[in-house]
GROMACS .gro file of C-alpha atoms in nm:
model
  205
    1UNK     CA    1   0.000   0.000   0.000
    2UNK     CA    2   0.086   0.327  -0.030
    3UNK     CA    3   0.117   0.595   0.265
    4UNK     CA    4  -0.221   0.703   0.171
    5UNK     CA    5  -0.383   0.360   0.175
    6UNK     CA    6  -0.372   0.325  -0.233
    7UNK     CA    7  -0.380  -0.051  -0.300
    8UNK     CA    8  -0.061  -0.127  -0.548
    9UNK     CA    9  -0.129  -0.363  -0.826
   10UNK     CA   10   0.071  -0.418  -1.197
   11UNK     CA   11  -0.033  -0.326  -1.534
   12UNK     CA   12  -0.050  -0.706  -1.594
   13UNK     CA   13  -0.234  -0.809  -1.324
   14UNK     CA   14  -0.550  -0.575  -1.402
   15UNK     CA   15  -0.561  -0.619  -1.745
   16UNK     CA   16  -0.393  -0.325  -1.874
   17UNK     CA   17  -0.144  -0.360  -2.187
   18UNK     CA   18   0.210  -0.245  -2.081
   19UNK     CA   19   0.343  -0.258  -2.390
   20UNK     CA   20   0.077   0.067  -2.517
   21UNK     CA   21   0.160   0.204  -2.168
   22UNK     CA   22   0.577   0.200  -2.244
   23UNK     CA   23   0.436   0.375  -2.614
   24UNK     CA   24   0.295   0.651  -2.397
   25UNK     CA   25   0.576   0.697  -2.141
   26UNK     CA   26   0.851   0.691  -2.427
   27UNK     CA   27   0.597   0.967  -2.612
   28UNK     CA   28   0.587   1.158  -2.339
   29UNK     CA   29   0.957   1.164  -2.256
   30UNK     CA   30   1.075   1.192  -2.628
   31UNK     CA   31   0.864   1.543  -2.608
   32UNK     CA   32   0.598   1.402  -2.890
   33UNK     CA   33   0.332   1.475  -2.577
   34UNK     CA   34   0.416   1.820  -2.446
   35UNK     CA   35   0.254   1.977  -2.093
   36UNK     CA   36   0.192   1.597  -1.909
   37UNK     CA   37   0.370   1.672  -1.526
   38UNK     CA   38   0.174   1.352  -1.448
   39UNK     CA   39   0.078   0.965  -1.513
   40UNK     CA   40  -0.165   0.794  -1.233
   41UNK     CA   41  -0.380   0.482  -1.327
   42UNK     CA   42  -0.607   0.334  -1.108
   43UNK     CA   43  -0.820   0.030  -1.224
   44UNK     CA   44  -1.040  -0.190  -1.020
   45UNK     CA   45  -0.993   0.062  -0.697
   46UNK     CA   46  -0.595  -0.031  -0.715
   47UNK     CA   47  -0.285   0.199  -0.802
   48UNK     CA   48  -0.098   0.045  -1.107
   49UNK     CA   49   0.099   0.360  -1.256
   50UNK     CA   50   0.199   0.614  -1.073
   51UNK     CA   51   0.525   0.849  -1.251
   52UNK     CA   52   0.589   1.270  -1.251
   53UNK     CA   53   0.808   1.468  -1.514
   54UNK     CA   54   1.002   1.730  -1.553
   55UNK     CA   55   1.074   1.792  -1.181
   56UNK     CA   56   0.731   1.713  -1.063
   57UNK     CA   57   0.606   1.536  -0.750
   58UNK     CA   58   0.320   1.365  -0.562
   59UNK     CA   59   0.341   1.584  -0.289
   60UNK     CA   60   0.366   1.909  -0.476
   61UNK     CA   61   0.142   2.149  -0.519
   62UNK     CA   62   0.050   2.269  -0.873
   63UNK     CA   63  -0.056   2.536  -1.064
   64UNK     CA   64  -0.455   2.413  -1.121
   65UNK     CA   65  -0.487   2.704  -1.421
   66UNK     CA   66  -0.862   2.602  -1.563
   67UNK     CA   67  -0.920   2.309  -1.326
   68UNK     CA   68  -1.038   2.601  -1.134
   69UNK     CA   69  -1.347   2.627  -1.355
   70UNK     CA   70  -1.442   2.261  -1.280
   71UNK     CA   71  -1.383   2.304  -0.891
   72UNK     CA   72  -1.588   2.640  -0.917
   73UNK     CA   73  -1.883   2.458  -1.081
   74UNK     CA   74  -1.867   2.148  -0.808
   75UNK     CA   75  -1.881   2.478  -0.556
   76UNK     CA   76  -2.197   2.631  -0.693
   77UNK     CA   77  -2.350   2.260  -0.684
   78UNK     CA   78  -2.270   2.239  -0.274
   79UNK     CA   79  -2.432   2.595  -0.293
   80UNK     CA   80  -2.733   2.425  -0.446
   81UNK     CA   81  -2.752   2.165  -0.193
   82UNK     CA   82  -2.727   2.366   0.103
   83UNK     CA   83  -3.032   2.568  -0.057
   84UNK     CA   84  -2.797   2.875  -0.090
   85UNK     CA   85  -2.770   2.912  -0.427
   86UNK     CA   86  -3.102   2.890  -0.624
   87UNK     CA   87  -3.182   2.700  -0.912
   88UNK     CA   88  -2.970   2.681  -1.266
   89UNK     CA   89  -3.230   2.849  -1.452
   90UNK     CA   90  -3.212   3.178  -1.227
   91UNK     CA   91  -3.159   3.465  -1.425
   92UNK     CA   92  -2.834   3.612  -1.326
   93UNK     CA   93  -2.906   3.955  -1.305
   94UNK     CA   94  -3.100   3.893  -1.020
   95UNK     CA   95  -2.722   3.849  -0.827
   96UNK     CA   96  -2.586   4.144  -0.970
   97UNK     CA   97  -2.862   4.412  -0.789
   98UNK     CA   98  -2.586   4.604  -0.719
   99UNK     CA   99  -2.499   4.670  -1.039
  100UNK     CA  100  -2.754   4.957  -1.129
  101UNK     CA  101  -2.570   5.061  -1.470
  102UNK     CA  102  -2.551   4.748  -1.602
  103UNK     CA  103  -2.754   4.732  -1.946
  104UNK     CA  104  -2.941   4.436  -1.908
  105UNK     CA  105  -3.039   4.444  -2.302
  106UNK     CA  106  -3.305   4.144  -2.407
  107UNK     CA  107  -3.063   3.920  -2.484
  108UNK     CA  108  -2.827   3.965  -2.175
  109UNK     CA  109  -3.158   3.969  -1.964
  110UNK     CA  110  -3.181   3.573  -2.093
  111UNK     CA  111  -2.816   3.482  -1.927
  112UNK     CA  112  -2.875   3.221  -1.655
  113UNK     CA  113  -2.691   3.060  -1.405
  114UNK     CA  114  -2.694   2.730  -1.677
  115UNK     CA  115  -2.551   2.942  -1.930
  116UNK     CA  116  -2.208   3.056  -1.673
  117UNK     CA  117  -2.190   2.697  -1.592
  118UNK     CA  118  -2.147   2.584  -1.944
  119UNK     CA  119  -2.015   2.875  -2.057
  120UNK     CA  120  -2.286   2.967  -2.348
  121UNK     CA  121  -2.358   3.338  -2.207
  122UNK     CA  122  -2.349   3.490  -2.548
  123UNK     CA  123  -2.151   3.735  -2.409
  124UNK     CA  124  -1.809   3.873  -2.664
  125UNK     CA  125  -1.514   3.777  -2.505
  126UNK     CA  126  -1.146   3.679  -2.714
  127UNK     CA  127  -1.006   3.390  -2.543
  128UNK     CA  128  -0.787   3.223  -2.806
  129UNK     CA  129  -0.780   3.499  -3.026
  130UNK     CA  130  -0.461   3.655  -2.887
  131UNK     CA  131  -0.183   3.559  -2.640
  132UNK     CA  132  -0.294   3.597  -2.254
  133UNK     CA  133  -0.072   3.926  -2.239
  134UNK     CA  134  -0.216   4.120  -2.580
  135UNK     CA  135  -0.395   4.444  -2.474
  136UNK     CA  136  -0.700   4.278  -2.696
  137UNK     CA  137  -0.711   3.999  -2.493
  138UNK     CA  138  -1.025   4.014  -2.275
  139UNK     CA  139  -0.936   3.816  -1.974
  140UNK     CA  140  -0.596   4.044  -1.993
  141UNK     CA  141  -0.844   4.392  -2.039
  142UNK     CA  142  -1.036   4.261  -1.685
  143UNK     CA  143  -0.775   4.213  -1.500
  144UNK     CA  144  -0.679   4.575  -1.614
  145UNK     CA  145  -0.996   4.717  -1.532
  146UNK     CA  146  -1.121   4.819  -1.167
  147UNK     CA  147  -1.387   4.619  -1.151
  148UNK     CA  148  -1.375   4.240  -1.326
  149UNK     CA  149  -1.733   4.186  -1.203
  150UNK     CA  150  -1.846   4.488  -1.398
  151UNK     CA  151  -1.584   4.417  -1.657
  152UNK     CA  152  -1.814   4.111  -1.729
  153UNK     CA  153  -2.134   4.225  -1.685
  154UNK     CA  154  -2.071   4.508  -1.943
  155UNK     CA  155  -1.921   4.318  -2.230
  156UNK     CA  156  -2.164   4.287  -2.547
  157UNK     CA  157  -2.403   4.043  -2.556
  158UNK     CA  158  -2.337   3.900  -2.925
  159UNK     CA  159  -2.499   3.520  -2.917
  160UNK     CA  160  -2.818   3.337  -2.798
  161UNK     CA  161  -2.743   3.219  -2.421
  162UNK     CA  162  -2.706   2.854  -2.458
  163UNK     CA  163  -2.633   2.867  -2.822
  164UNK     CA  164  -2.303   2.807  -2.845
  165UNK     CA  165  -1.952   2.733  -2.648
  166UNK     CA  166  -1.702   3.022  -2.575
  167UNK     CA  167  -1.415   2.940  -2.299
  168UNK     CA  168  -1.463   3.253  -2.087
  169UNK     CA  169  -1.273   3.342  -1.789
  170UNK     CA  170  -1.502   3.632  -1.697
  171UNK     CA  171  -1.764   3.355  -1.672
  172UNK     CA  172  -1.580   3.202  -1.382
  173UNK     CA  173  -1.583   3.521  -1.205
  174UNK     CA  174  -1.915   3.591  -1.246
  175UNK     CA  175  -1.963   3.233  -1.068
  176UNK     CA  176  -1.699   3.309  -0.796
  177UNK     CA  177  -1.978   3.640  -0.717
  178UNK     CA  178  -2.267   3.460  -0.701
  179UNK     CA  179  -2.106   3.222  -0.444
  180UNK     CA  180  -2.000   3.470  -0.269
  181UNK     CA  181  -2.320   3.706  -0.267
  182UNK     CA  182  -2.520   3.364  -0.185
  183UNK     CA  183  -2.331   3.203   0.060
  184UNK     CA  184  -2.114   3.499   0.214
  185UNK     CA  185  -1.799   3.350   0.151
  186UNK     CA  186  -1.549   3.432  -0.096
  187UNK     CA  187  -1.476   3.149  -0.343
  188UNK     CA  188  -1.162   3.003  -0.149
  189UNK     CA  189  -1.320   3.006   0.167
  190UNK     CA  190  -1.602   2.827   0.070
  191UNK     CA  191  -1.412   2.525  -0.093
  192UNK     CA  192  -1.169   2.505   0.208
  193UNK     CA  193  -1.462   2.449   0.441
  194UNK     CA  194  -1.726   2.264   0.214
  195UNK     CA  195  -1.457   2.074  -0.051
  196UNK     CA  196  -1.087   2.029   0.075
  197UNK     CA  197  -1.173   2.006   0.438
  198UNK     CA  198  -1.408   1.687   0.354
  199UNK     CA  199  -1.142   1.566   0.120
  200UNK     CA  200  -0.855   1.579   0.340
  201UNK     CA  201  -0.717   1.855   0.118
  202UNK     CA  202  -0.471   2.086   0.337
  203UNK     CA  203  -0.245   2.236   0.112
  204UNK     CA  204  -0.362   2.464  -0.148
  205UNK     CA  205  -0.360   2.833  -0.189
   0.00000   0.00000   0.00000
């Protein structure tokens, strides 16, 4: 077992092909498979792989990036369950009442909470167009701005909400608001007490 009561197993022994497993480890250490830090398998509730690159560990902490998105939407679903946070089909200006010069247009008036959860706002926002530090770049222009929140709220609405996938940063925020306007804790300290706690999860910041 492992110090934190992983069962250890082989490739062989559950089943798994080691020879397509060596294909991917060789791939991934030639460089034809850029940006893996990590390899874990698990089959049949047993550890089989376990191997870091490029000066990575199991007991290091690491930069998350967009996981955060996915953590932010299992956050707004504890919010749901604790009958904080109402349900996904709540328009989402009615969390932003603060937020009297906001032009909630027809379209915009149709966001709701579904749409920031799967990220089909309508709302314009450049995510791939440009690289993260361009001026043009919108997630760059918010975190420019004095207020991302209004940042957000103000850009165009250009699409149907629901129509169609943009990646969206601002979205996330938006999300990170609501929590926080719903449950009276910011984002971090609501997934340190609801999520990591539960999970045994002590180091993150």
């Amino acid at each position: 077992r492992t110090d934190d009561d992983w069962e250890i197993s082989s490739l062989k022994d559950e089943g798994i092909d080691p020879g397509k497993i060596n294909e991917l480890m060789l791939d991934i250490l030639n460089g034809n498979i850029r940006e893996i830090h990590s390899v874990l398998i698990i089959k049949n509730g047993r550890l089989v792989l376990e191997d870091y690159f490029y000066g990575y560990a199991r007991n290091q902490t690491h930069h998350l990036m967009s996981v955060t998105k996915s953590i932010t939407s299992i956050l707004i679903g504890i919010g749901r369950d604790q009958n904080k946070i109402p349900g996904i089909d709540r328009k989402i200006y009615e969390f932003f009442s603060s937020y009297k010069d906001i032009s909630w247009d027809d379209q915009k008036n149709e966001i709701r909470l579904k749409h920031l959860l799967t990220m089909t706002a309508g709302l314009d926002w450049s995510a791939w167009e440009y690289p993260d530090t361009d001026i043009r770049d919108s997630t760059h222009a918010m975190t420019r701005s004095d207020d991302w929140i209004k940042f957000v709220l103000g850009r165009k609405a250009i699409d149907t909400p629901g129509k169609n996938f943009v990646y969206s940063n601002g979205l996330t925020m938006l999300l990170c608001e609501i929590l926080r306007n719903t449950t009276g804790l910011c984002a971090d300290k609501f997934a340190e007490e609801y999520l990591f706690k539960p999970l045994g999860i002590s180091e993150f910041n």
